[in-house]
PDB file of C-alpha atoms in Angstrom:
ATOM      1  CA  MET A   1      11.115  24.194 -32.994  1.00  0.00           C
ATOM      2  CA  THR A   2      11.954  21.468 -30.488  1.00  0.00           C
ATOM      3  CA  HIS A   3      11.086  21.346 -26.674  1.00  0.00           C
ATOM      4  CA  THR A   4      12.142  19.447 -23.917  1.00  0.00           C
ATOM      5  CA  LEU A   5      10.601  18.136 -20.640  1.00  0.00           C
ATOM      6  CA  ARG A   6      12.454  20.790 -19.017  1.00  0.00           C
ATOM      7  CA  ASP A   7      10.747  23.438 -21.217  1.00  0.00           C
ATOM      8  CA  LEU A   8       7.259  22.047 -20.363  1.00  0.00           C
ATOM      9  CA  ASN A   9       7.898  21.891 -16.929  1.00  0.00           C
ATOM     10  CA  ALA A  10       9.180  25.188 -16.782  1.00  0.00           C
ATOM     11  CA  THR A  11       5.921  26.369 -18.861  1.00  0.00           C
ATOM     12  CA  VAL A  12       3.888  24.327 -16.213  1.00  0.00           C
ATOM     13  CA  GLU A  13       5.534  26.207 -13.549  1.00  0.00           C
ATOM     14  CA  GLN A  14       4.910  29.623 -15.191  1.00  0.00           C
ATOM     15  CA  LEU A  15       1.248  28.944 -15.829  1.00  0.00           C
ATOM     16  CA  TRP A  16       0.438  27.037 -12.371  1.00  0.00           C
ATOM     17  CA  PRO A  17       3.326  27.750  -9.935  1.00  0.00           C
ATOM     18  CA  THR A  18       3.580  24.788  -7.672  1.00  0.00           C
ATOM     19  CA  ARG A  19       4.505  27.170  -4.572  1.00  0.00           C
ATOM     20  CA  PHE A  20       1.183  28.480  -4.464  1.00  0.00           C
ATOM     21  CA  ALA A  21      -0.562  24.987  -4.301  1.00  0.00           C
ATOM     22  CA  GLU A  22      -2.271  24.198  -1.227  1.00  0.00           C
ATOM     23  CA  ASP A  23       0.244  22.794   1.603  1.00  0.00           C
ATOM     24  CA  TRP A  24      -1.172  19.188   1.725  1.00  0.00           C
ATOM     25  CA  ASP A  25      -0.991  19.098  -2.086  1.00  0.00           C
ATOM     26  CA  ARG A  26       1.461  17.327  -4.100  1.00  0.00           C
ATOM     27  CA  PRO A  27       1.639  18.490  -7.879  1.00  0.00           C
ATOM     28  CA  GLY A  28       4.488  19.118 -10.199  1.00  0.00           C
ATOM     29  CA  LEU A  29       6.762  16.451 -12.117  1.00  0.00           C
ATOM     30  CA  THR A  30       6.105  12.990 -10.987  1.00  0.00           C
ATOM     31  CA  SER A  31       8.225  11.039 -13.390  1.00  0.00           C
ATOM     32  CA  GLY A  32      10.235  11.748 -16.279  1.00  0.00           C
ATOM     33  CA  ASP A  33      13.822  12.778 -18.095  1.00  0.00           C
ATOM     34  CA  LEU A  34      13.994  16.276 -18.131  1.00  0.00           C
ATOM     35  CA  ASP A  35      16.272  15.950 -21.189  1.00  0.00           C
ATOM     36  CA  ASP A  36      13.564  13.964 -23.437  1.00  0.00           C
ATOM     37  CA  GLN A  37      12.120  15.766 -26.191  1.00  0.00           C
ATOM     38  CA  VAL A  38       8.520  16.568 -25.970  1.00  0.00           C
ATOM     39  CA  THR A  39       6.294  16.752 -29.169  1.00  0.00           C
ATOM     40  CA  ARG A  40       2.879  15.583 -27.991  1.00  0.00           C
ATOM     41  CA  ILE A  41       1.310  16.367 -24.539  1.00  0.00           C
ATOM     42  CA  HIS A  42      -2.045  14.711 -23.416  1.00  0.00           C
ATOM     43  CA  LEU A  43      -4.180  15.743 -20.849  1.00  0.00           C
ATOM     44  CA  ALA A  44      -6.542  14.097 -18.070  1.00  0.00           C
ATOM     45  CA  VAL A  45      -7.959  14.795 -14.751  1.00  0.00           C
ATOM     46  CA  ASP A  46      -6.906  11.455 -13.235  1.00  0.00           C
ATOM     47  CA  ALA A  47      -3.729   9.169 -13.857  1.00  0.00           C
ATOM     48  CA  VAL A  48      -5.884   5.923 -14.159  1.00  0.00           C
ATOM     49  CA  ALA A  49      -5.513   2.694 -16.371  1.00  0.00           C
ATOM     50  CA  GLN A  50      -7.353   4.137 -19.146  1.00  0.00           C
ATOM     51  CA  THR A  51      -5.785   7.629 -19.384  1.00  0.00           C
ATOM     52  CA  VAL A  52      -2.233   6.293 -19.160  1.00  0.00           C
ATOM     53  CA  GLY A  53      -2.832   3.844 -21.833  1.00  0.00           C
ATOM     54  CA  GLU A  54      -4.712   6.259 -23.994  1.00  0.00           C
ATOM     55  CA  ALA A  55      -1.704   8.620 -23.531  1.00  0.00           C
ATOM     56  CA  LEU A  56       0.588   5.737 -24.473  1.00  0.00           C
ATOM     57  CA  ASN A  57      -1.426   4.838 -27.514  1.00  0.00           C
ATOM     58  CA  ILE A  58      -1.110   8.007 -29.014  1.00  0.00           C
ATOM     59  CA  GLY A  59       2.418   8.323 -28.387  1.00  0.00           C
ATOM     60  CA  ALA A  60       2.358  11.165 -25.865  1.00  0.00           C
ATOM     61  CA  ASP A  61       5.675  12.198 -24.500  1.00  0.00           C
ATOM     62  CA  ALA A  62       3.765  13.649 -21.422  1.00  0.00           C
ATOM     63  CA  LEU A  63       0.606  13.163 -19.615  1.00  0.00           C
ATOM     64  CA  ILE A  64      -0.371  16.212 -17.513  1.00  0.00           C
ATOM     65  CA  VAL A  65      -3.278  15.363 -14.872  1.00  0.00           C
ATOM     66  CA  HIS A  66      -5.368  17.364 -12.479  1.00  0.00           C
ATOM     67  CA  HIS A  67      -5.210  15.098  -9.570  1.00  0.00           C
ATOM     68  CA  PRO A  68      -1.524  13.819  -8.651  1.00  0.00           C
ATOM     69  CA  LEU A  69      -1.206  10.402  -8.738  1.00  0.00           C
ATOM     70  CA  LEU A  70       1.398  10.311  -5.273  1.00  0.00           C
ATOM     71  CA  LEU A  71      -0.893  12.664  -3.417  1.00  0.00           C
ATOM     72  CA  ARG A  72      -0.546  10.573  -0.584  1.00  0.00           C
ATOM     73  CA  GLY A  73       2.605   8.757   0.650  1.00  0.00           C
ATOM     74  CA  VAL A  74       3.329   5.370  -0.774  1.00  0.00           C
ATOM     75  CA  THR A  75       6.275   2.906   0.139  1.00  0.00           C
ATOM     76  CA  SER A  76       6.255   0.927  -2.843  1.00  0.00           C
ATOM     77  CA  ILE A  77       5.756   1.240  -6.525  1.00  0.00           C
ATOM     78  CA  SER A  78       5.859  -2.205  -7.346  1.00  0.00           C
ATOM     79  CA  THR A  79       3.557  -3.379 -10.157  1.00  0.00           C
ATOM     80  CA  GLU A  80       1.787  -5.341  -7.646  1.00  0.00           C
ATOM     81  CA  HIS A  81       0.232  -1.690  -6.639  1.00  0.00           C
ATOM     82  CA  TYR A  82      -1.914   0.239  -9.515  1.00  0.00           C
ATOM     83  CA  LYS A  83       0.374   3.087  -8.479  1.00  0.00           C
ATOM     84  CA  GLY A  84       3.706   1.399  -9.276  1.00  0.00           C
ATOM     85  CA  SER A  85       1.907  -0.282 -12.249  1.00  0.00           C
ATOM     86  CA  LEU A  86       1.247   2.820 -13.924  1.00  0.00           C
ATOM     87  CA  LEU A  87       4.360   4.562 -13.187  1.00  0.00           C
ATOM     88  CA  THR A  88       6.321   1.537 -14.731  1.00  0.00           C
ATOM     89  CA  ARG A  89       4.048   1.746 -18.041  1.00  0.00           C
ATOM     90  CA  LEU A  90       4.667   5.498 -18.325  1.00  0.00           C
ATOM     91  CA  VAL A  91       8.560   5.197 -17.621  1.00  0.00           C
ATOM     92  CA  ARG A  92       8.719   2.304 -19.903  1.00  0.00           C
ATOM     93  CA  GLY A  93       6.645   4.221 -22.594  1.00  0.00           C
ATOM     94  CA  GLY A  94       8.972   7.404 -22.314  1.00  0.00           C
ATOM     95  CA  CYS A  95       5.746   9.294 -21.088  1.00  0.00           C
ATOM     96  CA  ALA A  96       6.145  11.851 -18.425  1.00  0.00           C
ATOM     97  CA  LEU A  97       3.849  12.609 -15.744  1.00  0.00           C
ATOM     98  CA  ILE A  98       2.694  15.790 -14.310  1.00  0.00           C
ATOM     99  CA  ALA A  99       0.155  17.076 -11.849  1.00  0.00           C
ATOM    100  CA  ALA A 100      -1.543  20.606 -11.680  1.00  0.00           C
ATOM    101  CA  HIS A 101      -3.972  20.338  -9.139  1.00  0.00           C
ATOM    102  CA  THR A 102      -4.713  23.086  -6.510  1.00  0.00           C
ATOM    103  CA  ASN A 103      -1.857  25.496  -8.216  1.00  0.00           C
ATOM    104  CA  ALA A 104      -4.381  25.078 -11.399  1.00  0.00           C
ATOM    105  CA  ASP A 105      -7.587  25.618  -9.418  1.00  0.00           C
ATOM    106  CA  ILE A 106      -6.636  29.073  -7.838  1.00  0.00           C
ATOM    107  CA  VAL A 107      -5.682  30.886 -11.301  1.00  0.00           C
ATOM    108  CA  PRO A 108      -7.473  32.986 -13.820  1.00  0.00           C
ATOM    109  CA  GLY A 109      -8.643  29.979 -16.287  1.00  0.00           C
ATOM    110  CA  GLY A 110      -8.645  27.359 -13.285  1.00  0.00           C
ATOM    111  CA  THR A 111     -11.253  25.065 -12.700  1.00  0.00           C
ATOM    112  CA  SER A 112     -13.550  27.396 -10.797  1.00  0.00           C
ATOM    113  CA  ASP A 113     -13.092  30.352 -13.089  1.00  0.00           C
ATOM    114  CA  VAL A 114     -13.762  28.121 -15.975  1.00  0.00           C
ATOM    115  CA  ILE A 115     -17.178  27.018 -14.896  1.00  0.00           C
ATOM    116  CA  ALA A 116     -18.151  30.900 -13.687  1.00  0.00           C
ATOM    117  CA  ARG A 117     -17.369  31.728 -17.116  1.00  0.00           C
ATOM    118  CA  ARG A 118     -19.639  28.989 -18.782  1.00  0.00           C
ATOM    119  CA  LEU A 119     -22.458  30.602 -16.542  1.00  0.00           C
ATOM    120  CA  GLY A 120     -21.890  34.118 -17.558  1.00  0.00           C
ATOM    121  CA  LEU A 121     -21.460  35.150 -13.981  1.00  0.00           C
ATOM    122  CA  GLN A 122     -20.106  38.887 -13.431  1.00  0.00           C
ATOM    123  CA  ASP A 123     -18.225  40.782 -10.991  1.00  0.00           C
ATOM    124  CA  VAL A 124     -16.628  37.705 -10.303  1.00  0.00           C
ATOM    125  CA  THR A 125     -14.020  37.600  -7.301  1.00  0.00           C
ATOM    126  CA  PRO A 126     -12.362  34.324  -5.691  1.00  0.00           C
ATOM    127  CA  LEU A 127     -14.071  32.802  -2.289  1.00  0.00           C
ATOM    128  CA  VAL A 128     -10.932  32.674  -1.012  1.00  0.00           C
ATOM    129  CA  ALA A 129      -8.342  35.284  -2.123  1.00  0.00           C
ATOM    130  CA  GLY A 130      -4.710  33.686  -3.004  1.00  0.00           C
ATOM    131  CA  GLU A 131      -1.440  35.560  -2.526  1.00  0.00           C
ATOM    132  CA  ARG A 132      -1.796  36.878  -5.695  1.00  0.00           C
ATOM    133  CA  PRO A 133      -4.210  39.433  -7.040  1.00  0.00           C
ATOM    134  CA  GLY A 134      -7.216  37.867  -8.902  1.00  0.00           C
ATOM    135  CA  THR A 135      -6.075  34.077  -7.848  1.00  0.00           C
ATOM    136  CA  GLY A 136      -7.770  32.074  -4.824  1.00  0.00           C
ATOM    137  CA  LEU A 137     -10.045  29.174  -4.123  1.00  0.00           C
ATOM    138  CA  GLY A 138     -13.578  29.192  -5.640  1.00  0.00           C
ATOM    139  CA  ARG A 139     -15.456  31.961  -7.402  1.00  0.00           C
ATOM    140  CA  VAL A 140     -18.552  34.055  -6.453  1.00  0.00           C
ATOM    141  CA  GLY A 141     -20.563  36.333  -8.958  1.00  0.00           C
ATOM    142  CA  ARG A 142     -23.861  37.297 -10.020  1.00  0.00           C
ATOM    143  CA  LEU A 143     -25.928  36.297 -13.116  1.00  0.00           C
ATOM    144  CA  PRO A 144     -26.593  38.654 -15.580  1.00  0.00           C
ATOM    145  CA  VAL A 145     -30.109  37.925 -15.586  1.00  0.00           C
ATOM    146  CA  PRO A 146     -31.812  36.356 -12.303  1.00  0.00           C
ATOM    147  CA  THR A 147     -33.016  32.690 -13.006  1.00  0.00           C
ATOM    148  CA  THR A 148     -34.483  29.860 -10.719  1.00  0.00           C
ATOM    149  CA  LEU A 149     -32.615  27.216  -8.946  1.00  0.00           C
ATOM    150  CA  GLY A 150     -33.938  24.317 -11.495  1.00  0.00           C
ATOM    151  CA  ARG A 151     -33.208  26.172 -14.526  1.00  0.00           C
ATOM    152  CA  LEU A 152     -29.712  27.064 -13.325  1.00  0.00           C
ATOM    153  CA  THR A 153     -29.318  23.263 -12.666  1.00  0.00           C
ATOM    154  CA  LEU A 154     -30.285  22.908 -16.571  1.00  0.00           C
ATOM    155  CA  SER A 155     -27.948  25.343 -17.322  1.00  0.00           C
ATOM    156  CA  LEU A 156     -25.005  22.990 -15.809  1.00  0.00           C
ATOM    157  CA  ALA A 157     -26.526  19.881 -17.301  1.00  0.00           C
ATOM    158  CA  GLU A 158     -26.065  21.563 -20.536  1.00  0.00           C
ATOM    159  CA  PHE A 159     -22.319  21.962 -20.281  1.00  0.00           C
ATOM    160  CA  LEU A 160     -20.778  19.891 -17.961  1.00  0.00           C
ATOM    161  CA  PRO A 161     -20.105  16.137 -19.086  1.00  0.00           C
ATOM    162  CA  ALA A 162     -22.844  13.518 -18.387  1.00  0.00           C
ATOM    163  CA  THR A 163     -21.761  11.082 -15.307  1.00  0.00           C
ATOM    164  CA  ALA A 164     -23.996   8.161 -13.784  1.00  0.00           C
ATOM    165  CA  THR A 165     -24.746  10.418 -10.553  1.00  0.00           C
ATOM    166  CA  GLY A 166     -25.975  13.437 -12.422  1.00  0.00           C
ATOM    167  CA  ILE A 167     -26.381  16.232 -10.666  1.00  0.00           C
ATOM    168  CA  ARG A 168     -28.269  16.836  -7.258  1.00  0.00           C
ATOM    169  CA  VAL A 169     -29.839  19.496  -5.770  1.00  0.00           C
ATOM    170  CA  SER A 170     -31.190  21.102  -2.648  1.00  0.00           C
ATOM    171  CA  GLY A 171     -33.570  23.502  -2.613  1.00  0.00           C
ATOM    172  CA  GLY A 172     -36.766  24.316  -4.216  1.00  0.00           C
ATOM    173  CA  TYR A 173     -37.115  24.323  -8.206  1.00  0.00           C
ATOM    174  CA  ASP A 174     -38.238  28.061  -8.243  1.00  0.00           C
ATOM    175  CA  THR A 175     -36.224  29.313  -5.755  1.00  0.00           C
ATOM    176  CA  PRO A 176     -34.946  32.679  -7.298  1.00  0.00           C
ATOM    177  CA  VAL A 177     -31.024  32.666  -7.972  1.00  0.00           C
ATOM    178  CA  THR A 178     -28.761  35.713  -8.657  1.00  0.00           C
ATOM    179  CA  ARG A 179     -25.573  35.484  -6.758  1.00  0.00           C
ATOM    180  CA  VAL A 180     -23.897  32.363  -7.142  1.00  0.00           C
ATOM    181  CA  ALA A 181     -20.822  30.711  -5.475  1.00  0.00           C
ATOM    182  CA  LEU A 182     -19.098  27.668  -6.661  1.00  0.00           C
ATOM    183  CA  CYS A 183     -16.062  25.631  -6.221  1.00  0.00           C
ATOM    184  CA  GLY A 184     -14.791  23.112  -8.670  1.00  0.00           C
ATOM    185  CA  GLY A 185     -14.017  19.720  -7.050  1.00  0.00           C
ATOM    186  CA  ALA A 186     -14.555  18.890  -3.256  1.00  0.00           C
ATOM    187  CA  GLY A 187     -15.683  22.552  -1.726  1.00  0.00           C
ATOM    188  CA  ASP A 188     -17.964  21.388   1.429  1.00  0.00           C
ATOM    189  CA  SER A 189     -14.953  22.950   3.589  1.00  0.00           C
ATOM    190  CA  LEU A 190     -16.412  26.392   2.347  1.00  0.00           C
ATOM    191  CA  LEU A 191     -19.661  25.801   3.154  1.00  0.00           C
ATOM    192  CA  GLY A 192     -19.234  28.188   6.089  1.00  0.00           C
ATOM    193  CA  HIS A 193     -17.753  30.969   4.073  1.00  0.00           C
ATOM    194  CA  GLU A 194     -18.975  34.552   4.422  1.00  0.00           C
ATOM    195  CA  SER A 195     -19.232  34.642   0.672  1.00  0.00           C
ATOM    196  CA  VAL A 196     -20.833  30.962   0.285  1.00  0.00           C
ATOM    197  CA  LEU A 197     -23.506  32.179   3.145  1.00  0.00           C
ATOM    198  CA  ARG A 198     -24.236  35.319   1.359  1.00  0.00           C
ATOM    199  CA  ALA A 199     -25.184  33.535  -1.964  1.00  0.00           C
ATOM    200  CA  ASP A 200     -28.196  32.180  -3.489  1.00  0.00           C
ATOM    201  CA  VAL A 201     -26.810  28.966  -4.401  1.00  0.00           C
ATOM    202  CA  TYR A 202     -23.580  27.169  -3.833  1.00  0.00           C
ATOM    203  CA  ILE A 203     -22.169  24.931  -6.587  1.00  0.00           C
ATOM    204  CA  THR A 204     -19.469  22.090  -5.729  1.00  0.00           C
ATOM    205  CA  SER A 205     -18.705  18.662  -5.812  1.00  0.00           C
ATOM    206  CA  ASP A 206     -18.599  15.749  -3.056  1.00  0.00           C
ATOM    207  CA  LEU A 207     -21.001  16.976  -0.639  1.00  0.00           C
ATOM    208  CA  ARG A 208     -21.345  14.742   2.435  1.00  0.00           C
ATOM    209  CA  HIS A 209     -24.435  14.274   4.328  1.00  0.00           C
ATOM    210  CA  HIS A 210     -23.743  16.136   7.529  1.00  0.00           C
ATOM    211  CA  PRO A 211     -22.159  19.222   6.155  1.00  0.00           C
ATOM    212  CA  ALA A 212     -24.845  19.551   3.493  1.00  0.00           C
ATOM    213  CA  SER A 213     -27.993  18.706   6.037  1.00  0.00           C
ATOM    214  CA  GLU A 214     -26.523  21.382   8.521  1.00  0.00           C
ATOM    215  CA  SER A 215     -25.957  23.881   6.159  1.00  0.00           C
ATOM    216  CA  ARG A 216     -29.704  23.578   4.775  1.00  0.00           C
ATOM    217  CA  GLU A 217     -30.912  23.528   8.189  1.00  0.00           C
ATOM    218  CA  GLN A 218     -29.089  26.670   9.309  1.00  0.00           C
ATOM    219  CA  ALA A 219     -30.541  28.289   5.959  1.00  0.00           C
ATOM    220  CA  LEU A 220     -33.926  27.946   7.678  1.00  0.00           C
ATOM    221  CA  VAL A 221     -32.900  29.463  11.119  1.00  0.00           C
ATOM    222  CA  SER A 222     -31.110  32.598   9.253  1.00  0.00           C
ATOM    223  CA  SER A 223     -29.998  32.515   5.742  1.00  0.00           C
ATOM    224  CA  GLY A 224     -27.941  30.316   3.514  1.00  0.00           C
ATOM    225  CA  PRO A 225     -27.539  29.061  -0.041  1.00  0.00           C
ATOM    226  CA  ALA A 226     -29.306  26.302  -1.815  1.00  0.00           C
ATOM    227  CA  LEU A 227     -26.916  23.351  -2.701  1.00  0.00           C
ATOM    228  CA  ILE A 228     -25.930  22.022  -6.374  1.00  0.00           C
ATOM    229  CA  ASP A 229     -23.786  18.680  -6.002  1.00  0.00           C
ATOM    230  CA  VAL A 230     -21.775  17.998  -9.563  1.00  0.00           C
ATOM    231  CA  SER A 231     -19.507  15.151 -10.020  1.00  0.00           C
ATOM    232  CA  HIS A 232     -16.012  15.945  -9.156  1.00  0.00           C
ATOM    233  CA  TRP A 233     -14.411  14.838 -12.220  1.00  0.00           C
ATOM    234  CA  ALA A 234     -17.081  16.588 -14.391  1.00  0.00           C
ATOM    235  CA  SER A 235     -16.325  19.641 -12.668  1.00  0.00           C
ATOM    236  CA  GLU A 236     -12.866  19.782 -13.426  1.00  0.00           C
ATOM    237  CA  TRP A 237     -12.781  18.313 -16.693  1.00  0.00           C
ATOM    238  CA  LEU A 238     -14.017  21.390 -18.415  1.00  0.00           C
ATOM    239  CA  TRP A 239     -10.552  22.913 -17.129  1.00  0.00           C
ATOM    240  CA  LEU A 240      -8.692  20.578 -19.691  1.00  0.00           C
ATOM    241  CA  ASP A 241      -9.287  22.363 -22.944  1.00  0.00           C
ATOM    242  CA  GLU A 242      -8.202  25.831 -21.140  1.00  0.00           C
ATOM    243  CA  ALA A 243      -5.048  24.360 -19.850  1.00  0.00           C
ATOM    244  CA  ALA A 244      -4.386  22.855 -23.459  1.00  0.00           C
ATOM    245  CA  GLY A 245      -4.940  26.295 -25.223  1.00  0.00           C
ATOM    246  CA  GLU A 246      -2.452  28.062 -22.742  1.00  0.00           C
ATOM    247  CA  LEU A 247      -0.151  25.191 -23.176  1.00  0.00           C
ATOM    248  CA  ARG A 248      -0.357  25.163 -26.919  1.00  0.00           C
ATOM    249  CA  SER A 249       0.258  28.971 -26.969  1.00  0.00           C
ATOM    250  CA  ALA A 250       3.310  28.574 -24.581  1.00  0.00           C
ATOM    251  CA  LEU A 251       4.839  25.729 -26.845  1.00  0.00           C
ATOM    252  CA  PRO A 252       4.359  26.435 -30.515  1.00  0.00           C
ATOM    253  CA  GLY A 253       4.663  23.050 -32.480  1.00  0.00           C
ATOM    254  CA  VAL A 254       3.615  20.738 -29.805  1.00  0.00           C
ATOM    255  CA  ASP A 255       0.539  18.507 -30.314  1.00  0.00           C
ATOM    256  CA  VAL A 256      -1.762  19.258 -27.120  1.00  0.00           C
ATOM    257  CA  THR A 257      -4.856  16.377 -26.737  1.00  0.00           C
ATOM    258  CA  VAL A 258      -7.477  16.222 -24.267  1.00  0.00           C
ATOM    259  CA  SER A 259      -8.986  13.203 -22.996  1.00  0.00           C
ATOM    260  CA  GLU A 260     -12.452  12.524 -23.345  1.00  0.00           C
ATOM    261  CA  LEU A 261     -12.583   9.495 -21.354  1.00  0.00           C
ATOM    262  CA  ARG A 262     -14.819   9.339 -18.191  1.00  0.00           C
ATOM    263  CA  THR A 263     -12.738   8.776 -14.878  1.00  0.00           C
ATOM    264  CA  ASP A 264     -15.859   9.562 -12.760  1.00  0.00           C
ATOM    265  CA  PRO A 265     -15.803   6.373 -10.736  1.00  0.00           C
ATOM    266  CA  TRP A 266     -19.482   5.773 -10.623  1.00  0.00           C
ATOM    267  CA  ASP A 267     -20.851   3.535 -13.637  1.00  0.00           C
ATOM    268  CA  PHE A 268     -24.640   3.365 -12.919  1.00  0.00           C
ATOM    269  CA  VAL A 269     -27.149   4.408 -10.387  1.00  0.00           C
ATOM    270  CA  VAL A 270     -30.506   2.954  -9.280  1.00  0.00           C
ATOM    271  CA  THR A 271     -33.427   5.326  -8.689  1.00  0.00           C
ATOM    272  CA  GLN A 272     -36.533   4.631  -6.009  1.00  0.00           C
TER     273      GLN A 272
END
C-alpha cells in the first residue's frame, strides 16, 4: 500500500490535531509536496543540522519533529541563516518537515503522559484540562508505593536519556513522595497551579532561578512541592517511540524510525 505526504499529514492531524495547540504555537506541515510518496518517516525532537542530516542519509521522505523550526517569524530562508539552510537541504533532498508540539503534549500518550506511565503513576489527570476529555497540559497522579525524593530521582535517571546537565533537585533526599505533578518540556508557568501546589514534587524542565526560588520559599511558609528539573530534550525524547508506534499502526508498510541523536544543547558541565 502506498502513502503520500497528504496521507501522512492527515494522520498527524488525526493523532495530534493542530487546532488544539496553544495559540502561540506553530505546529503542522512546514515544507513538502503533498503528492509526494512517503515510504520512510524519521522522528526527532529538534530539526537541527544533525537530525536533518540523519533523515536525509537514511532516505527519509518526512522528518517529524516535536519543536517547530518556524515557531517564531522569519523574514528570510536564505542559506546564510540556519533555518533557511535546513529547509533548503530538506527540500532538495525530497524530505518533508512536520512538527507536532503542544498538540502532541496534551493527548493521551503525549510527552507528559509518557513520563507518568514510566513512573507508574495512578489516578492520572491533566494538570490543566484541555478542550477534549482526557487531554490537557501536564499530568498529576500518585505513586503506587510511596518513596523518597532521592529514590524518585534515581528512577527518573534510569529511563531518561543521559545529558550533560543531568537532573537537578530542590528538596531533601529523604523527603517523602506520593503525589507527583509533572510537565514535559518547560513548565515553570505551572508552578503556581493548585494541583502542583498540592503535589509532593513537581517534575519539569527549564526551571529558572527566580520562579524556582520563590516556589521553594513559599513552601517553607505554607506548603508546596519539591522540584525536579530535567533536561528539556530528554523529557520530550521519550515521546518519540510512542509517536512512532502510532504512525506505524496508522500507516501500514511505512518504515518509521526514531533518532537517538542527543540534541540537548549542553555538552559538558564543570562541578564545583
